[in-house]
XYZ file of C-alpha atoms in Angstrom:
593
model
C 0.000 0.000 0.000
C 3.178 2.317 0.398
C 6.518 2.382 -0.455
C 8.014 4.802 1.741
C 6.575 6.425 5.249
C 6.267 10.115 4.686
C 8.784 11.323 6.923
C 11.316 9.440 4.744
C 10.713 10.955 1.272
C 13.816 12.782 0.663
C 16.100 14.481 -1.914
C 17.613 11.038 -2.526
C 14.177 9.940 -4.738
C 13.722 12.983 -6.515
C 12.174 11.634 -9.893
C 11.458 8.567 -8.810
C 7.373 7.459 -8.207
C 6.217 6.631 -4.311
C 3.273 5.864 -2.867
C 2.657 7.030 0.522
C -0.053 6.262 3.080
C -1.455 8.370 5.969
C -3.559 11.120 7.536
C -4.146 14.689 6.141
C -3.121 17.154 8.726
C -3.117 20.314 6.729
C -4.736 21.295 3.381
C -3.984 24.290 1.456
C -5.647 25.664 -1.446
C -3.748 28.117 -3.437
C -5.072 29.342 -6.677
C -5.972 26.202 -7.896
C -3.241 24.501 -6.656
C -3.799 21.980 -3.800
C -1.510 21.401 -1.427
C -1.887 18.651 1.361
C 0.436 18.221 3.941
C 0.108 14.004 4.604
C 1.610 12.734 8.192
C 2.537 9.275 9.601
C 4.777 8.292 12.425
C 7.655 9.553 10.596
C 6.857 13.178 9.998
C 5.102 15.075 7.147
C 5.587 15.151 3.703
C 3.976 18.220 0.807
C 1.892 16.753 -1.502
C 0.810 18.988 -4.737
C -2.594 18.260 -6.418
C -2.537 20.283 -9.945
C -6.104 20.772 -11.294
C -4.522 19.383 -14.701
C -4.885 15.829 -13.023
C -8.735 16.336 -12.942
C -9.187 12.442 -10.961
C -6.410 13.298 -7.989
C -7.948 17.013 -7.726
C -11.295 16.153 -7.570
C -10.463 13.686 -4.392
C -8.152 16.375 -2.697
C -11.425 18.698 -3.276
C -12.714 16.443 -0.782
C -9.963 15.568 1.937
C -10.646 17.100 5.329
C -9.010 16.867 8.468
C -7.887 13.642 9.572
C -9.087 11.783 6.654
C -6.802 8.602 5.938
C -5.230 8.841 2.157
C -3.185 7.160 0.130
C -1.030 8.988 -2.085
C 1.031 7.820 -5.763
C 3.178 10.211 -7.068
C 6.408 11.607 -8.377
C 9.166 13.231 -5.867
C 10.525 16.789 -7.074
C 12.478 19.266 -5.435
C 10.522 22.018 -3.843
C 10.600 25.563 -6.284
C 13.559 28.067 -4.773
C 12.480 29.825 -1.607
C 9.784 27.370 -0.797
C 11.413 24.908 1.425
C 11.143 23.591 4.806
C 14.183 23.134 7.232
C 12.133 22.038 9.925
C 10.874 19.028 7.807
C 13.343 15.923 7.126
C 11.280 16.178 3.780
C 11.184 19.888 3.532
C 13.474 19.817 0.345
C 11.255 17.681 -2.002
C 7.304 17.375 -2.231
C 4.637 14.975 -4.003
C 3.111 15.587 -7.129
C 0.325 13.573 -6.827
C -0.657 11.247 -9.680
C -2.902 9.285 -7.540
C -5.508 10.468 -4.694
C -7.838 7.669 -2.962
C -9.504 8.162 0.703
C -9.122 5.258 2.583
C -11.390 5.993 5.282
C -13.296 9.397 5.827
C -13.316 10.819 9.462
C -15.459 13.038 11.567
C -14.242 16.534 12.934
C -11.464 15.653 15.540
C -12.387 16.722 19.282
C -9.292 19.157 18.826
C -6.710 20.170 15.617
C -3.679 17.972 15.526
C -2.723 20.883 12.702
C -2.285 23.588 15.330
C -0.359 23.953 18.719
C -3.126 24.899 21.023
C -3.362 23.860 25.053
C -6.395 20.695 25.357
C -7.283 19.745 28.992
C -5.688 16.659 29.887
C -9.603 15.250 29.916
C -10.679 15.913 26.632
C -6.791 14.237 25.807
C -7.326 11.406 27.768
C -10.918 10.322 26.603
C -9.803 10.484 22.726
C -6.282 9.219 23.716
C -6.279 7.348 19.790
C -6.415 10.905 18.512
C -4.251 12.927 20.792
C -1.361 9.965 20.495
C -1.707 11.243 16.434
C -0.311 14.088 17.748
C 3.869 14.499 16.196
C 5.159 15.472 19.622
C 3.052 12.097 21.232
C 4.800 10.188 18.482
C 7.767 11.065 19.142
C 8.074 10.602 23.098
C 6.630 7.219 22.613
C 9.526 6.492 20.005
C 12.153 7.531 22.414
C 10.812 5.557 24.980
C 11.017 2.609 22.568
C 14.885 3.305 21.823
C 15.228 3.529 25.608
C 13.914 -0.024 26.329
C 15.630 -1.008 23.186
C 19.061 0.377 24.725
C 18.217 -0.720 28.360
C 17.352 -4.072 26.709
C 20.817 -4.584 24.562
C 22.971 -3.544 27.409
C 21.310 -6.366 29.542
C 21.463 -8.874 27.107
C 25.119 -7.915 26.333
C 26.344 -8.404 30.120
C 24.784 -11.664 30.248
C 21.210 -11.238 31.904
C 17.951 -13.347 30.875
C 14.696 -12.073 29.969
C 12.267 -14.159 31.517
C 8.763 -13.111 32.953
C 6.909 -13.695 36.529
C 3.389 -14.346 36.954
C 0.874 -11.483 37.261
C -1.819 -13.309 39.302
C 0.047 -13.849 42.465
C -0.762 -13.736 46.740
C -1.667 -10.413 48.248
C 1.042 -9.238 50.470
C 1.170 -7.696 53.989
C 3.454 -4.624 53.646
C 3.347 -1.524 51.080
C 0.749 -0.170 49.458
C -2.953 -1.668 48.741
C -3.361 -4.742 46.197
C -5.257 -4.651 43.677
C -7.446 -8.267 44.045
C -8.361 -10.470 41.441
C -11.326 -13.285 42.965
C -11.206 -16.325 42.178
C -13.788 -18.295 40.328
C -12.051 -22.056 40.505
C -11.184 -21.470 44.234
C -14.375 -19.832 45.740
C -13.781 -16.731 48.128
C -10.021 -17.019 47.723
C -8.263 -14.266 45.826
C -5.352 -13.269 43.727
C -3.327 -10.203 43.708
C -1.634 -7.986 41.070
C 2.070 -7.191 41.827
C 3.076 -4.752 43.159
C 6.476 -5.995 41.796
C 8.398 -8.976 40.773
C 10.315 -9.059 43.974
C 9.941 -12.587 45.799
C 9.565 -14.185 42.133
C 13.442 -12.614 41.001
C 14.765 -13.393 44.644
C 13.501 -16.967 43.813
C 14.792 -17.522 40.490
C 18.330 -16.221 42.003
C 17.662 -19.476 44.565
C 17.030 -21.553 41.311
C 20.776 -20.627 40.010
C 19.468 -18.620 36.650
C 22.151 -16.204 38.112
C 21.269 -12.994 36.394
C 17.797 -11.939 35.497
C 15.732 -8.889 34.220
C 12.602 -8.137 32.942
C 10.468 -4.788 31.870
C 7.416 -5.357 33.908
C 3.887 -3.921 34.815
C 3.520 -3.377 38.327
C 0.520 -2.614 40.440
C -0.619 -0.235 43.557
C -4.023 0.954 44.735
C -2.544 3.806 46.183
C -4.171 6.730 47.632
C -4.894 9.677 44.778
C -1.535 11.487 44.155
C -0.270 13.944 41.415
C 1.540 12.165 38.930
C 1.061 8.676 40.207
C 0.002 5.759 38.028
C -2.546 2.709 39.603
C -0.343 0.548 36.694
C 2.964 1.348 35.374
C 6.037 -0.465 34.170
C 9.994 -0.722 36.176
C 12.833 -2.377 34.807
C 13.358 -5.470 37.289
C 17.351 -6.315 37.957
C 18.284 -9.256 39.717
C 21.316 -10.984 40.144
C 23.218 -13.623 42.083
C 27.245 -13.776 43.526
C 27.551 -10.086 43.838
C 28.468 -7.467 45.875
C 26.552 -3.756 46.305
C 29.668 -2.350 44.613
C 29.801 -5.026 41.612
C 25.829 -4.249 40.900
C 26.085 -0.238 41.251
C 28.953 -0.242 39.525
C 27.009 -1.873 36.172
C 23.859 -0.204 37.286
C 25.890 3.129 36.517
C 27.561 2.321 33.296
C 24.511 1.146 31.804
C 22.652 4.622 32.704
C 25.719 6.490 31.413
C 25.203 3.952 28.201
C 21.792 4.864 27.992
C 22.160 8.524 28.268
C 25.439 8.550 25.823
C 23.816 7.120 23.155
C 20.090 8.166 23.625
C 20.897 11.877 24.102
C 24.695 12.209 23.607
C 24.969 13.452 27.263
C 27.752 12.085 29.117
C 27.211 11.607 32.641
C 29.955 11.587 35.505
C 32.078 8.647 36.530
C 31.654 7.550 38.715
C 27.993 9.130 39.991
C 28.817 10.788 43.202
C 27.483 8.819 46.865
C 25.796 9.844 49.909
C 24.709 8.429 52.913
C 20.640 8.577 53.832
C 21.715 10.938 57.031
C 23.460 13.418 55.185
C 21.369 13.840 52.342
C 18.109 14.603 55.217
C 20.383 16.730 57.135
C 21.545 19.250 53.893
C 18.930 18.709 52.016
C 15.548 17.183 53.502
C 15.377 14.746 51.593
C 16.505 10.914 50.226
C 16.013 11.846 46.654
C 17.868 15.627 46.453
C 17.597 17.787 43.096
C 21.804 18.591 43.464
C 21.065 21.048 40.578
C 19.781 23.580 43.027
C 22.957 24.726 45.318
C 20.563 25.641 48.350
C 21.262 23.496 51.593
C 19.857 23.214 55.128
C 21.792 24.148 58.102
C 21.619 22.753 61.190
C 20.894 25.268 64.340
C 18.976 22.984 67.013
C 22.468 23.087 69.033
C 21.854 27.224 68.622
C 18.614 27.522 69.980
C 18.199 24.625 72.784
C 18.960 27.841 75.470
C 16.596 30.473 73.500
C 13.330 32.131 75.660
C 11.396 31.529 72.126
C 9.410 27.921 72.625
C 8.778 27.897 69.170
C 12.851 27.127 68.312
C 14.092 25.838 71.860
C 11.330 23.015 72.408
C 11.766 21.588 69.467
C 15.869 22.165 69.480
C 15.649 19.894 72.833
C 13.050 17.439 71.880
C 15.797 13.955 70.852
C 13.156 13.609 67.409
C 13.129 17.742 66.875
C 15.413 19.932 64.419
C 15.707 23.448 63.804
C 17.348 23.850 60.549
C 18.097 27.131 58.478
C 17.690 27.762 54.865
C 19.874 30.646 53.269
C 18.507 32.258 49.964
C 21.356 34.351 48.558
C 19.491 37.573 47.149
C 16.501 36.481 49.064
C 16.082 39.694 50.598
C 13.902 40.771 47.293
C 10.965 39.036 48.496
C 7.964 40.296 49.270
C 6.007 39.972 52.127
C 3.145 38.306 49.736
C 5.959 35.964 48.631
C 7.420 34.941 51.859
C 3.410 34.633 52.941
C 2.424 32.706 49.918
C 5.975 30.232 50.814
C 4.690 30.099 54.397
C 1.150 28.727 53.019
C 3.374 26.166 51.057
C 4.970 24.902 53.631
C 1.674 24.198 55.517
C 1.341 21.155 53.199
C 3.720 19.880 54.937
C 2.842 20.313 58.212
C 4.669 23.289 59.001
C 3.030 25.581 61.444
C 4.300 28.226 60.191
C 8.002 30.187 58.545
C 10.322 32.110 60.671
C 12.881 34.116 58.802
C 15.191 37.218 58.711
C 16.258 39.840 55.836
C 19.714 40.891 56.059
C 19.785 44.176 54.778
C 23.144 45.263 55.820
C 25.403 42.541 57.215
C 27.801 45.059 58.259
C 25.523 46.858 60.261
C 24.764 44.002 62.902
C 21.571 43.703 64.451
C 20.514 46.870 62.956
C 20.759 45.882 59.323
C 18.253 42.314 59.836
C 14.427 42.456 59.654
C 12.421 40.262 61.210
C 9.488 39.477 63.857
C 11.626 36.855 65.665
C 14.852 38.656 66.139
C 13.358 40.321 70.171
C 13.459 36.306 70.926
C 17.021 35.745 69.951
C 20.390 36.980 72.135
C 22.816 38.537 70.028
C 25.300 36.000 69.924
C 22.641 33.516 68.744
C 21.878 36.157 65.845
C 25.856 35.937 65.144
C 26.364 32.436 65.187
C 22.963 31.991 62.891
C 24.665 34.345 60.314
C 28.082 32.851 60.476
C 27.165 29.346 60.468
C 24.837 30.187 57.361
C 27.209 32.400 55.967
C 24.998 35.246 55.378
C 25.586 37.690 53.271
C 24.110 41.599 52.942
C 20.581 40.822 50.438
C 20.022 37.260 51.747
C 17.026 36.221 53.439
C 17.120 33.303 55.993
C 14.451 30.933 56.143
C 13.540 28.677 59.435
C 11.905 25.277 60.372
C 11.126 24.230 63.634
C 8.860 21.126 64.544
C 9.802 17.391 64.657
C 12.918 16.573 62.512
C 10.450 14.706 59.696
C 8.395 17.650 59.105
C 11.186 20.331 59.150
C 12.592 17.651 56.751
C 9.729 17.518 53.989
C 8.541 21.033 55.070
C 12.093 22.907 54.276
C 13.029 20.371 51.447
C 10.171 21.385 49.687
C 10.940 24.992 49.999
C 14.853 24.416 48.898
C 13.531 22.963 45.617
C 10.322 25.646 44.733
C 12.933 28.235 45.931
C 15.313 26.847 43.453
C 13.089 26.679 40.815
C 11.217 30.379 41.545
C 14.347 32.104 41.941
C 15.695 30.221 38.535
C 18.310 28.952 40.536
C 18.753 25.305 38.575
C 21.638 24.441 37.048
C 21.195 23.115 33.640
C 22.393 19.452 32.573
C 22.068 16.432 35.199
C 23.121 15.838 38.399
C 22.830 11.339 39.493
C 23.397 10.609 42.605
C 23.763 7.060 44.706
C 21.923 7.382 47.979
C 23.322 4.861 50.617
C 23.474 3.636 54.268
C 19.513 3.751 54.627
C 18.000 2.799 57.792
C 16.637 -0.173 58.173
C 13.633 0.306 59.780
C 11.161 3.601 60.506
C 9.349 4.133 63.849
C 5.516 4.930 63.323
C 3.880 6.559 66.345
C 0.750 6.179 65.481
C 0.826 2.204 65.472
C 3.739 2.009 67.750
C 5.794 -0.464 65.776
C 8.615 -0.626 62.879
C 8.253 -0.707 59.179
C 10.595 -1.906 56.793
C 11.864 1.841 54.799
C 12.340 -0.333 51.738
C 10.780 -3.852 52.435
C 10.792 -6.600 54.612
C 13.702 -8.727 52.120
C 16.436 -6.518 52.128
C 19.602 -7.216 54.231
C 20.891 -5.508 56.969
C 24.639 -4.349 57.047
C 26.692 -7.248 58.331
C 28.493 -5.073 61.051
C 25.035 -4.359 62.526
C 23.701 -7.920 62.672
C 23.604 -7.370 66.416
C 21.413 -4.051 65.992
C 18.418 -5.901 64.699
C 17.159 -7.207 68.590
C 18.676 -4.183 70.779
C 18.519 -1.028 69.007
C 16.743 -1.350 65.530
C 16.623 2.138 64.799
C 20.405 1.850 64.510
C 20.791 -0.625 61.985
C 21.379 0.235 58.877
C 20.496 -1.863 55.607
C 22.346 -2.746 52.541
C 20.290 -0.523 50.149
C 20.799 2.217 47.150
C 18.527 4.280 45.221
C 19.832 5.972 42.403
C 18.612 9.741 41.850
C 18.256 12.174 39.083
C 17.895 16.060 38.906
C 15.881 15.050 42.302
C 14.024 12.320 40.883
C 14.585 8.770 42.439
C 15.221 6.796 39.174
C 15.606 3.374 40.715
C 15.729 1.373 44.453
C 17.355 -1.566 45.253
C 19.181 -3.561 48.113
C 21.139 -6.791 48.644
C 18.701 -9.445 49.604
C 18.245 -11.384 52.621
C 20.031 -14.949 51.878
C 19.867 -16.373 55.301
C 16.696 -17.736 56.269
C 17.393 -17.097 59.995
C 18.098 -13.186 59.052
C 14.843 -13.204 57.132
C 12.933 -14.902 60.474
C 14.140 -11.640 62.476
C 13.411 -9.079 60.290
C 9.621 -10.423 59.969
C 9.774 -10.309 63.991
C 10.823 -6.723 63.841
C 8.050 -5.824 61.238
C 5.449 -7.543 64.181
C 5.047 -10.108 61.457
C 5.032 -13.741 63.699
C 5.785 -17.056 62.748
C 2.071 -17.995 61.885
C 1.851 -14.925 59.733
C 5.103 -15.111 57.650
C 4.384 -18.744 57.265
C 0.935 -18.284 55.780
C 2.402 -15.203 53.838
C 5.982 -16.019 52.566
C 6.329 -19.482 53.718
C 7.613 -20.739 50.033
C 10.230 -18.283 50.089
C 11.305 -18.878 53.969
C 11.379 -22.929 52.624
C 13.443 -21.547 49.627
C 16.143 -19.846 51.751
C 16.768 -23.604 53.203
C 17.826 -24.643 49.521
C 21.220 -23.126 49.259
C 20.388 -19.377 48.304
C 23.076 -17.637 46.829
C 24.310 -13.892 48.114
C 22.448 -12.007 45.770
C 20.543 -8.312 44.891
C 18.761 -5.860 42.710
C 17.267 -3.311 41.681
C 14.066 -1.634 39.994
C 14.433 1.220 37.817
C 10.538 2.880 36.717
C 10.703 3.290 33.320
C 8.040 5.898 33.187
C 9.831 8.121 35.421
C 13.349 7.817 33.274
C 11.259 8.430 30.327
C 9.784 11.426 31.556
C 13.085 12.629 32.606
C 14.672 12.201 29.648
C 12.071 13.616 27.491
C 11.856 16.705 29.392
C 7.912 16.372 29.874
C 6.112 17.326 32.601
C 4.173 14.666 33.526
C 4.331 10.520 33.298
C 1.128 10.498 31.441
C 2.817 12.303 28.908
C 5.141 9.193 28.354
C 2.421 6.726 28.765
C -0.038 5.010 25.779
C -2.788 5.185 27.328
C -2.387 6.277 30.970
C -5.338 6.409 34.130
C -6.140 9.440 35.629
C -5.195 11.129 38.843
C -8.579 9.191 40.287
C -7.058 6.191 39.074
C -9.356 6.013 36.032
C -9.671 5.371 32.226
C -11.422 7.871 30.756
C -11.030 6.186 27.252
C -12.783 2.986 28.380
C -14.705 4.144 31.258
C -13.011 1.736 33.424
C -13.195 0.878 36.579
C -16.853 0.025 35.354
C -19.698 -1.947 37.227
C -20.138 -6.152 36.473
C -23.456 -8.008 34.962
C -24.514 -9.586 38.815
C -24.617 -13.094 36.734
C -20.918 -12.681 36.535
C -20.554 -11.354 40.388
C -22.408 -14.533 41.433
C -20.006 -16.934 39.401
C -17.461 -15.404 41.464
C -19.319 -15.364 45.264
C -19.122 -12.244 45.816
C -22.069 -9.877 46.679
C -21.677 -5.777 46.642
C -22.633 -3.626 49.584
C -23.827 -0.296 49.008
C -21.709 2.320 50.906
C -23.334 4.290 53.575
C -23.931 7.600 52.915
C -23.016 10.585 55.526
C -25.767 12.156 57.058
């Protein structure tokens, strides 16, 4: 039906006859002369209907938007003046010798012809249409060439391809499963995944020594911006390795990736950081290092001050009070500073303490601020040495328990950063190291695993896991981009007696993590081999690399922030035949009064 895609007509087959097959984006009728710009995957090509082939003109008479063609014709360069860098065809066009519509089409819900801002709705619910779009085309290209790279660099150091099962058991830690009933075993369910993890750790225990796979995942997670219920990682596993082997390859196949996706060469090697030092300068595990602002630590500074606000928190063991310096900061308005103490709120924050150096040489008479009556002098002194204030910064403060001056000030750093155009350009990776191993929940007053319940705990802190867990420290990584965390992994658990602990520490007892991972406890008796991974989400390094601004954007056909399909309508309600088959009988919520 063609011989060429559009996109691919070129100065090489001038004079020669093509036939070409597509959608019209764009027609053009100038004095007589049609002109229809025809688009596939590839790109766009010119095609010229002259009225003095009556058959093709009288069919290009009736082209409209959208319509799907195909086109016979001769290539010729375009006339002097008239042609198109932009286009890889934009030196040649069609003349047409032979017009037939394929298929007619209705009026699109929005012109793929013009560059004009759609909600993401209307988008979503004709996804076929908007994925017509060039720019759509092309992201979901590049993420094709990036699984195609990821994929060769695999195969090339040796790993194998093989798949795990989708309908698995629910599990006890991490987000919500999505269940599956089942019909054959009445009121019994399946889950989804919400990754590969026990099923990579077991084919380690079955020797296939080095294994990957690019894998849907699943979460019914709580509504989030830019969250996905579904959405695909690239699962690493492999056996008779150390940390340092697998970041070491982890590392040279992103450089790989990036080197020949983008022709941007990354460092070597990334830079490392341990967990505690990334929350104390930055707030955060996953720190944007593009944006020079950093966190200061002043709890030891204000553990004597009369102000509660600073010294309770200062002397509480799980408090911080931590400084943010924004060079040229003193510019802000008092709408701005309000608007950043209202963002902060989200957070937690109870509020935003700060102080305007006006004129650094001028002492306490050159700051501004409401809390400076609360604070000695040589607290003021040591605030503005340790942050190394200069005249025209502004200082900002956190004070609360150490998690929420953590996310609350983190935040800031990085909107600060990006209001203030502060962001360096290019990209900044990053190992993050030494995590905890466990996190203390007040609410339920017990541990949770930071990553999950399989990975291993440092061998110098064996001891740790029975008298102080909140010590120990694990044998995890994530890697992180320009503030995104690319991909998390760990060395594994290979001891079954380890394993047995750790599901004690998680309140998870022998009954329990017999019913739940007894197969894998069994499997750890077998001769497991030392081994570990990682999981990379594809959707995120997509994003990244394609400079959009959300994962939808890099995403066929993607759910919505409420988790739903607007395309299919799905989640939709079931025939009650079909709920019967399956035992299973709805209950209508109750309604608020």
């Amino acid at each position: 039906m063609r011989s060429h895609y559009c996109g691919e007509v070129n100065e090489s087959l001038t004079g020669q006859s093509v036939s070409v097959a597509g959608w019209m984006h764009r027609r053009r009728d100038h004095g007589g002369v049609i002109f229809i710009d025809l688009r596939d995957r590839e790109g766009l090509v010119q095609v010229v209907c002259n009225p003095e082939d009556a058959d093709s003109f009288a069919v290009a008479e009736k082209v409209r938007s959208e319509y799907v063609l195909q086109i016979e014709g001769v290539v010729r360069p375009r006339p002097a003046g008239s042609e198109n860098p932009d286009l890889k065809s934009g030196q040649i066009e069609i003349i047409a010798k032979s017009v037939t519509i394929v298929n007619s089409a209705e009026t699109p819900p929005f012109p793929l012809s013009e560059q004009i801002d759609v909600s993401e709705d209307v988008r979503l619910r004709h996804r076929y249409i908007d994925l017509r779009r060039p720019e759509m085309q092309q992201k979901l290209r590049f993420r094709s060439k990036i699984t195609r790279e990821l994929r060769h660099y695999l195969d090339e150091q040796g790993f194998l391809d093989i798949e795990t099962p989708i309908l698995t058991r629910a599990t006890p830690e991490g987000a919500r499963d999505y269940l599956v009933p089942s019909r054959t075993h009445p009121g019994e369910f399946f889950a989804l995944p919400q990754s590969p993890q026990l099923f990579k750790q077991l084919l380690m225990v079955s020797g296939m020594d080095r294994y990957y796979q690019i894998v849907r995942c699943f979460r019914d997670e709580d509504l989030r911006a830019d969250r996905q219920p579904e959405f695909t990682q690239l699962d690493i596993e492999t056996s008779f390795v150390s940390e340092e082997d697998l970041m070491q390859m982890m590392e040279e196949m992103i450089r790989n990736l990036f080197a020949n996706v983008l022709e941007e060469a990354l460092p070597n090697p990334f830079p490392r950081m341990a967990y505690s030092e990334a929350m104390a300068r930055f707030g955060s595990d996953k720190p944007d290092l593009r944006i020079p602002l950093e966190l200061v630590e002043v709890s030891d500074l204000m553990q004597s001050v009369d102000f509660k606000v600073f010294s309770s928190p200062a002397q509480d063991d799980n408090g911080r009070v931590a400084a943010l310096r924004v060079p040229g900061g003193n510019a802000l308005t008092r709408k701005e500073i309000d608007d950043y103490t209202k963002f902060v709120g989200i957070y937690g924050a109870k509020g935003l303490a700060y102080i305007k150096i006006n004129d650094l040489s001028a002492g306490r008479e050159g700051l501004q601020s409401p809390i400076l009556k609360f604070l000695p002098d040589e607290v003021v002194e040591a605030i503005l040495q340790r942050t190394a204030a200069e005249t025209g910064d502004l200082i900002f403060f956190g004070a609360d328990k150490a998690t929420t001056v953590n996310e609350s000030l983190g935040a800031l750093r990085v909107k600060v950063g990006h209001d203030l155009d502060m962001v360096e350009r290019g990209w900044k990776p990053l190992w993050v190291v030494e995590f905890p191993m466990f996190e203390w929940d007040e609410k339920t007053k017990r541990w949770y695993a930071l990553h999950h319940p399989f990975t291993a705990p440092r061998e110098a802190d064996l001891g740790l896991l029975q008298s102080d867990p909140g010590k120990c420290l694990s044998r995890a990584y994530d890697m992180v981009l320009n503030g995104t965390e690319l991909g998390g992994g760990s060395m594994r658990i290979h001891h079954s007696d380890v394993q047995k602990q750790v599901f004690e520490m998680l309140d998870i007892g022998p009954e329990e993590a017999e019913e739940k991972f007894g197969f894998l406890l069994q499997a750890l008796k077998y001769g497991c081999p030392p081994h570990g991974g990682l999981a990379f989400g594809l959707d995120r390094l997509v994003m990244l690399m394609t400079g959009s601004a959300s994962i939808r954007d890099v995403m066929a056909f993607p759910k919505t922030q409420s988790a739903a399909c607007l395309l299919t309508d799905a989640p939709g309600k079931v025939a009650e035949e079909q709920l019967k088959e399956l035992n299973i009988r709805l209950r209508k919520p109750v309604l608020a009064e």
